[in-house]
Every structure is written in C-alpha cells, then in structure tokens.
Amino acid sequence: ETGVTQTPRHLVMGMTNKKSLKCEQHLGHNAMYWYKQSAKKPLELMFVYSLEERVENNSVPSRFSPECPNSSHLFLHLHTLQPEDSALYLCASSPAEVEGTIYFGEGSWLTVV
Amino acid sequence: GENVEQHPSTLSVQEGDSAVIKCTYSDSASNYFPWYKQELGKRPQLIIDIRSNVGEKKDQRIAVTLNKTAKHFSLHITETQPEDSAVYFCAASIRTGFQKLVFGTGTRLLVSP
C-alpha cells in the first residue's frame, strides 16, 4: 500500500539542527494529520489540516512547525529539538467531507542526539 | 476532552484461543470507534470499526461490540493465529468534518503456536 508516503524513514539530528519531515498522500483525501508515537504512550495527535487549513494544534511546542502547501502534501519542520522528542512521527490522511477512515503512513523514526 | 483507556496492556494466548481487548471512553458525544493493528516496524492499519448507531460488527474472525450506555467497546479475535501477534489500538472520535481520533495506550497481543 503506497497511499501515504513519508520521507525520510529514519532521521538522526542534533539539537541545533533544522530538518523537515515530508508526507505525501495519493488517496484524494483532503484532511492530513501528524501524530507522535512514543514508547509506552498512546498515539498523540499533533496537528490537523482540513482543506489545507490548520484546524487543530494540540499544544505542540513551537519547535515543531507544520506546513500544508496543498491537500496532497504535509511537512513537519523541526528545529532545536530535545532528546525527548525522539519518537516515531506518523502522517495520516482521511476524507474531510464524508465519514471516512484515517490511513497512516509508515512513519519517520526521529532520533535527537 | 476525550480520554480512552485500554486493557490489558499485554495479552498472551495460545494459537486457537480467543482474545478480548477492552476500551472505555469518557465523552458521550464520541460516535466512531476504530481499531488499529500495528505490527513491529509497520504503520497502524485499520482492522475494524464501529459507529455509535450499531451495537456489534463482525468481520470473519474479528468482532467489535459497543455499549454506549457504559461507554465501552471491545475487540474480539477468535481462533487466534501467530500472525495476529501485534499491538492493537482502540480509538474514539467525534466526527467534526475531520477525524479527531483519541487513541488508547495499546495492547500487545502475543499468540504462541
């Protein structure tokens, strides 16, 4: 299944680096999401874009900055991260207008050193 | 906001046995309850879902039940197989034009041959 594609799959960055995670969906959906998955914690919703407008921002630190240039692409810009930000970052998409299922990408494993 | 609790955190069964995972939710306005399966190193994938106007749904060896009064829902897997071994997540959502899923903490199911 290649409906939601994330790059890079693995990323190691220093605390002073700036990097970006990229997500692309080929399902014709118009809602896109960033989730964070840490060990022994539930999947945490970070951001939601519906019809290219940010509709949810769950008290995420400003060192995470999302960008949604169109309904098929979603970015998560990272800067001055902390070691506790190391996690699996999952992108997902769903139809916005009708009841539909969220489909996840394979995730980007982020390690902050 | 919504809070979802999931039990047990780990579950070990013998091949052929049944497995039951239980979740409770707090917001009576939640109306959509999906279950995701996540194999090691893979993305979460939807295996079954149920909406609040239905009490039970079955798909081959998998079934989900919903008790709106008690605000709990359960996943039932019959005739378990080793390939059912994975982490299972329940979630609850209020449909608002996009899916705002709140996930449980996950259940690690191990099916021994």
mmCIF file of C-alpha atoms in Angstrom:
data_model
loop_
_atom_site.group_PDB
_atom_site.id
_atom_site.type_symbol
_atom_site.label_atom_id
_atom_site.label_comp_id
_atom_site.label_asym_id
_atom_site.label_seq_id
_atom_site.Cartn_x
_atom_site.Cartn_y
_atom_site.Cartn_z
ATOM 1 C CA GLU A 1 0.000 0.000 0.000
ATOM 2 C CA THR A 2 1.561 3.332 -1.015
ATOM 3 C CA GLY A 3 -1.356 5.645 -0.308
ATOM 4 C CA VAL A 4 0.514 7.735 2.282
ATOM 5 C CA THR A 5 4.263 8.089 1.815
ATOM 6 C CA GLN A 6 6.647 9.562 4.364
ATOM 7 C CA THR A 7 10.268 10.615 3.956
ATOM 8 C CA PRO A 8 12.776 10.200 5.392
ATOM 9 C CA ARG A 9 12.019 6.919 7.122
ATOM 10 C CA HIS A 10 14.855 7.451 9.586
ATOM 11 C CA LEU A 11 16.406 10.706 10.746
ATOM 12 C CA VAL A 12 19.103 11.443 13.293
ATOM 13 C CA MET A 13 19.602 15.081 14.147
ATOM 14 C CA GLY A 14 21.432 17.181 16.650
ATOM 15 C CA MET A 15 19.626 19.535 18.953
ATOM 16 C CA THR A 16 20.778 22.564 16.970
ATOM 17 C CA ASN A 17 19.838 21.183 13.547
ATOM 18 C CA LYS A 18 16.906 22.127 11.342
ATOM 19 C CA LYS A 19 15.259 19.337 9.395
ATOM 20 C CA SER A 20 11.894 18.569 7.832
ATOM 21 C CA LEU A 21 9.691 15.520 7.554
ATOM 22 C CA LYS A 22 7.642 15.131 4.395
ATOM 23 C CA CYS A 23 4.345 13.387 3.793
ATOM 24 C CA GLU A 24 2.507 12.823 0.525
ATOM 25 C CA GLN A 25 -0.861 11.161 0.046
ATOM 26 C CA HIS A 26 -2.228 9.731 -3.195
ATOM 27 C CA LEU A 27 -5.717 8.894 -1.941
ATOM 28 C CA GLY A 28 -7.535 12.066 -2.923
ATOM 29 C CA HIS A 29 -8.088 12.913 0.737
ATOM 30 C CA ASN A 30 -8.288 16.477 1.969
ATOM 31 C CA ALA A 31 -7.530 16.120 5.659
ATOM 32 C CA MET A 32 -3.987 15.386 6.807
ATOM 33 C CA TYR A 33 -2.574 14.723 10.254
ATOM 34 C CA TRP A 34 0.652 14.476 12.201
ATOM 35 C CA TYR A 35 0.754 12.008 15.081
ATOM 36 C CA LYS A 36 3.603 11.311 17.507
ATOM 37 C CA GLN A 37 4.163 7.774 18.775
ATOM 38 C CA SER A 38 6.485 7.301 21.757
ATOM 39 C CA ALA A 39 7.243 4.139 23.682
ATOM 40 C CA LYS A 40 4.560 3.237 26.216
ATOM 41 C CA LYS A 41 2.409 6.259 25.339
ATOM 42 C CA PRO A 42 -0.700 6.475 23.189
ATOM 43 C CA LEU A 43 -0.603 7.936 19.728
ATOM 44 C CA GLU A 44 -0.730 11.700 20.227
ATOM 45 C CA LEU A 45 -2.419 13.956 17.715
ATOM 46 C CA MET A 46 -0.197 16.934 16.963
ATOM 47 C CA PHE A 47 -1.725 18.794 14.032
ATOM 48 C CA VAL A 48 -4.671 18.514 11.664
ATOM 49 C CA TYR A 49 -5.128 20.217 8.333
ATOM 50 C CA SER A 50 -8.542 20.109 6.709
ATOM 51 C CA LEU A 51 -8.867 21.555 3.214
ATOM 52 C CA GLU A 52 -5.357 22.974 3.648
ATOM 53 C CA GLU A 53 -6.329 24.951 6.729
ATOM 54 C CA ARG A 54 -4.899 24.096 10.131
ATOM 55 C CA VAL A 55 -7.836 23.142 12.314
ATOM 56 C CA GLU A 56 -6.105 21.520 15.248
ATOM 57 C CA ASN A 57 -2.940 22.276 17.144
ATOM 58 C CA ASN A 58 -2.728 20.204 20.279
ATOM 59 C CA SER A 59 -0.468 22.367 22.434
ATOM 60 C CA VAL A 60 2.572 21.303 20.471
ATOM 61 C CA PRO A 61 5.842 23.159 21.224
ATOM 62 C CA SER A 62 6.803 25.769 18.653
ATOM 63 C CA ARG A 63 9.950 23.814 17.760
ATOM 64 C CA PHE A 64 7.543 21.740 15.638
ATOM 65 C CA SER A 65 6.144 23.730 12.728
ATOM 66 C CA PRO A 66 3.702 22.158 10.259
ATOM 67 C CA GLU A 67 3.123 23.243 6.680
ATOM 68 C CA CYS A 68 0.440 22.109 4.248
ATOM 69 C CA PRO A 69 1.027 23.673 0.813
ATOM 70 C CA ASN A 70 -1.756 21.629 -0.818
ATOM 71 C CA SER A 71 -4.116 18.784 0.014
ATOM 72 C CA SER A 72 -1.579 16.143 -1.042
ATOM 73 C CA HIS A 73 1.485 17.315 0.880
ATOM 74 C CA LEU A 74 2.249 17.889 4.518
ATOM 75 C CA PHE A 75 5.513 18.860 6.151
ATOM 76 C CA LEU A 76 6.748 18.955 9.720
ATOM 77 C CA HIS A 77 9.626 21.366 10.173
ATOM 78 C CA LEU A 78 11.884 20.610 13.113
ATOM 79 C CA HIS A 79 14.310 22.949 14.865
ATOM 80 C CA THR A 80 16.163 22.983 18.183
ATOM 81 C CA LEU A 81 14.578 19.709 19.244
ATOM 82 C CA GLN A 82 15.172 17.957 22.549
ATOM 83 C CA PRO A 83 16.160 14.306 23.111
ATOM 84 C CA GLU A 84 12.651 13.624 24.462
ATOM 85 C CA ASP A 85 11.296 14.482 21.004
ATOM 86 C CA SER A 86 12.786 11.240 19.718
ATOM 87 C CA ALA A 87 9.822 9.183 18.515
ATOM 88 C CA LEU A 88 8.014 7.790 15.519
ATOM 89 C CA TYR A 89 6.181 10.554 13.672
ATOM 90 C CA LEU A 90 3.207 9.296 11.718
ATOM 91 C CA CYS A 91 1.463 11.161 8.966
ATOM 92 C CA ALA A 92 -2.111 10.247 8.102
ATOM 93 C CA SER A 93 -4.912 11.338 5.806
ATOM 94 C CA SER A 94 -8.663 10.946 5.569
ATOM 95 C CA PRO A 95 -11.566 12.278 3.548
ATOM 96 C CA ALA A 96 -12.832 15.503 5.085
ATOM 97 C CA GLU A 97 -16.340 15.840 3.718
ATOM 98 C CA VAL A 98 -17.672 12.351 4.365
ATOM 99 C CA GLU A 99 -17.174 9.877 7.177
ATOM 100 C CA GLY A 100 -14.009 8.056 6.394
ATOM 101 C CA THR A 101 -11.098 6.178 7.768
ATOM 102 C CA ILE A 102 -7.717 7.560 8.699
ATOM 103 C CA TYR A 103 -4.890 5.969 6.735
ATOM 104 C CA PHE A 104 -1.400 6.149 8.186
ATOM 105 C CA GLY A 105 1.963 6.395 6.504
ATOM 106 C CA GLU A 106 4.845 4.145 7.543
ATOM 107 C CA GLY A 107 6.241 6.832 9.807
ATOM 108 C CA SER A 108 9.530 8.646 10.230
ATOM 109 C CA TRP A 109 11.762 7.450 13.041
ATOM 110 C CA LEU A 110 13.377 10.505 14.602
ATOM 111 C CA THR A 111 16.339 10.373 16.966
ATOM 112 C CA VAL A 112 17.559 13.592 18.556
ATOM 113 C CA VAL A 113 21.104 13.430 19.872
ATOM 114 C CA GLY B 1 -11.705 16.329 26.150
ATOM 115 C CA GLU B 2 -11.958 12.680 25.262
ATOM 116 C CA ASN B 3 -9.971 10.089 27.223
ATOM 117 C CA VAL B 4 -9.632 6.467 26.144
ATOM 118 C CA GLU B 5 -8.418 3.707 28.439
ATOM 119 C CA GLN B 6 -7.386 0.305 27.110
ATOM 120 C CA HIS B 7 -6.830 -3.018 28.873
ATOM 121 C CA PRO B 8 -4.896 -5.215 29.117
ATOM 122 C CA SER B 9 -1.545 -3.769 28.114
ATOM 123 C CA THR B 10 -0.248 -7.222 27.208
ATOM 124 C CA LEU B 11 -2.106 -10.402 26.358
ATOM 125 C CA SER B 12 -0.625 -13.822 25.705
ATOM 126 C CA VAL B 13 -2.761 -16.622 24.265
ATOM 127 C CA GLN B 14 -2.250 -19.987 22.663
ATOM 128 C CA GLU B 15 -2.975 -20.407 18.976
ATOM 129 C CA GLY B 16 -6.653 -21.159 18.505
ATOM 130 C CA ASP B 17 -7.753 -19.381 21.671
ATOM 131 C CA SER B 18 -9.858 -16.234 21.707
ATOM 132 C CA ALA B 19 -8.538 -12.817 22.671
ATOM 133 C CA VAL B 20 -10.528 -9.900 24.048
ATOM 134 C CA ILE B 21 -9.312 -6.322 24.389
ATOM 135 C CA LYS B 22 -11.433 -3.734 26.172
ATOM 136 C CA CYS B 23 -11.599 0.053 25.943
ATOM 137 C CA THR B 24 -13.562 2.716 27.736
ATOM 138 C CA TYR B 25 -14.131 6.290 26.628
ATOM 139 C CA SER B 26 -15.211 9.375 28.505
ATOM 140 C CA ASP B 27 -17.018 11.633 26.031
ATOM 141 C CA SER B 28 -20.579 10.518 25.333
ATOM 142 C CA ALA B 29 -20.505 12.572 22.109
ATOM 143 C CA SER B 30 -17.944 10.201 20.551
ATOM 144 C CA ASN B 31 -19.563 8.384 17.671
ATOM 145 C CA TYR B 32 -16.852 6.473 15.836
ATOM 146 C CA PHE B 33 -14.666 3.691 17.256
ATOM 147 C CA PRO B 34 -11.937 2.165 15.069
ATOM 148 C CA TRP B 35 -9.421 -0.500 15.951
ATOM 149 C CA TYR B 36 -5.920 -0.459 14.502
ATOM 150 C CA LYS B 37 -3.323 -3.216 14.325
ATOM 151 C CA GLN B 38 0.344 -2.282 14.298
ATOM 152 C CA GLU B 39 2.959 -4.884 13.537
ATOM 153 C CA LEU B 40 6.544 -4.272 14.578
ATOM 154 C CA GLY B 41 8.070 -1.505 12.488
ATOM 155 C CA LYS B 42 4.916 -1.035 10.451
ATOM 156 C CA ARG B 43 2.153 1.546 10.245
ATOM 157 C CA PRO B 44 -1.088 1.220 12.216
ATOM 158 C CA GLN B 45 -3.717 -0.334 9.944
ATOM 159 C CA LEU B 46 -7.455 -0.263 10.431
ATOM 160 C CA ILE B 47 -8.866 -3.727 11.032
ATOM 161 C CA ILE B 48 -12.446 -2.950 12.003
ATOM 162 C CA ASP B 49 -14.549 -0.010 13.096
ATOM 163 C CA ILE B 50 -17.977 0.602 14.551
ATOM 164 C CA ARG B 51 -20.252 3.617 14.674
ATOM 165 C CA SER B 52 -22.459 4.614 17.557
ATOM 166 C CA ASN B 53 -25.692 3.527 15.859
ATOM 167 C CA VAL B 54 -24.534 -0.105 15.821
ATOM 168 C CA GLY B 55 -24.009 -2.444 18.771
ATOM 169 C CA GLU B 56 -21.904 -5.126 17.132
ATOM 170 C CA LYS B 57 -19.967 -5.693 13.936
ATOM 171 C CA LYS B 58 -18.173 -8.785 12.727
ATOM 172 C CA ASP B 59 -15.632 -9.443 10.004
ATOM 173 C CA GLN B 60 -14.530 -13.080 9.782
ATOM 174 C CA ARG B 61 -12.539 -13.809 12.981
ATOM 175 C CA ILE B 62 -12.751 -10.259 14.292
ATOM 176 C CA ALA B 63 -15.717 -8.648 16.030
ATOM 177 C CA VAL B 64 -16.277 -5.414 17.881
ATOM 178 C CA THR B 65 -19.017 -4.662 20.382
ATOM 179 C CA LEU B 66 -20.134 -1.264 21.637
ATOM 180 C CA ASN B 67 -22.053 -0.393 24.789
ATOM 181 C CA LYS B 68 -22.923 3.296 24.561
ATOM 182 C CA THR B 69 -24.564 3.384 27.972
ATOM 183 C CA ALA B 70 -21.473 2.096 29.714
ATOM 184 C CA LYS B 71 -19.181 3.856 27.253
ATOM 185 C CA HIS B 72 -17.076 0.860 26.489
ATOM 186 C CA PHE B 73 -16.207 -1.158 23.419
ATOM 187 C CA SER B 74 -14.305 -4.367 22.909
ATOM 188 C CA LEU B 75 -12.366 -6.216 20.233
ATOM 189 C CA HIS B 76 -12.820 -9.956 19.998
ATOM 190 C CA ILE B 77 -10.479 -12.163 17.972
ATOM 191 C CA THR B 78 -11.441 -15.825 17.654
ATOM 192 C CA GLU B 79 -9.266 -18.744 16.544
ATOM 193 C CA THR B 80 -6.133 -16.685 17.017
ATOM 194 C CA GLN B 81 -3.139 -17.305 14.765
ATOM 195 C CA PRO B 82 0.545 -16.381 15.228
ATOM 196 C CA GLU B 83 0.159 -13.679 12.569
ATOM 197 C CA ASP B 84 -2.343 -11.959 14.834
ATOM 198 C CA SER B 85 0.589 -11.059 17.105
ATOM 199 C CA ALA B 86 0.877 -7.266 17.079
ATOM 200 C CA VAL B 87 -0.063 -4.177 19.062
ATOM 201 C CA TYR B 88 -3.739 -3.290 18.879
ATOM 202 C CA PHE B 89 -5.016 0.243 19.461
ATOM 203 C CA CYS B 90 -8.558 1.315 20.075
ATOM 204 C CA ALA B 91 -9.671 4.871 19.391
ATOM 205 C CA ALA B 92 -12.679 7.113 19.793
ATOM 206 C CA SER B 93 -13.652 10.082 17.695
ATOM 207 C CA ILE B 94 -16.224 12.809 17.416
ATOM 208 C CA ARG B 95 -16.811 13.403 13.767
ATOM 209 C CA THR B 96 -16.428 17.135 13.181
ATOM 210 C CA GLY B 97 -15.577 17.268 9.488
ATOM 211 C CA PHE B 98 -12.257 15.618 10.112
ATOM 212 C CA GLN B 99 -11.292 12.671 12.267
ATOM 213 C CA LYS B 100 -10.068 13.699 15.716
ATOM 214 C CA LEU B 101 -9.108 10.273 16.998
ATOM 215 C CA VAL B 102 -8.035 9.781 20.605
ATOM 216 C CA PHE B 103 -6.149 6.520 20.993
ATOM 217 C CA GLY B 104 -5.812 4.053 23.827
ATOM 218 C CA THR B 105 -2.367 3.045 25.030
ATOM 219 C CA GLY B 106 -2.322 -0.190 23.056
ATOM 220 C CA THR B 107 -2.410 -3.920 23.802
ATOM 221 C CA ARG B 108 0.487 -6.130 22.832
ATOM 222 C CA LEU B 109 -1.006 -9.470 21.755
ATOM 223 C CA LEU B 110 1.264 -12.476 21.551
ATOM 224 C CA VAL B 111 -0.117 -15.660 20.021
ATOM 225 C CA SER B 112 2.045 -18.692 20.689
ATOM 226 C CA PRO B 113 1.975 -21.672 18.319
#
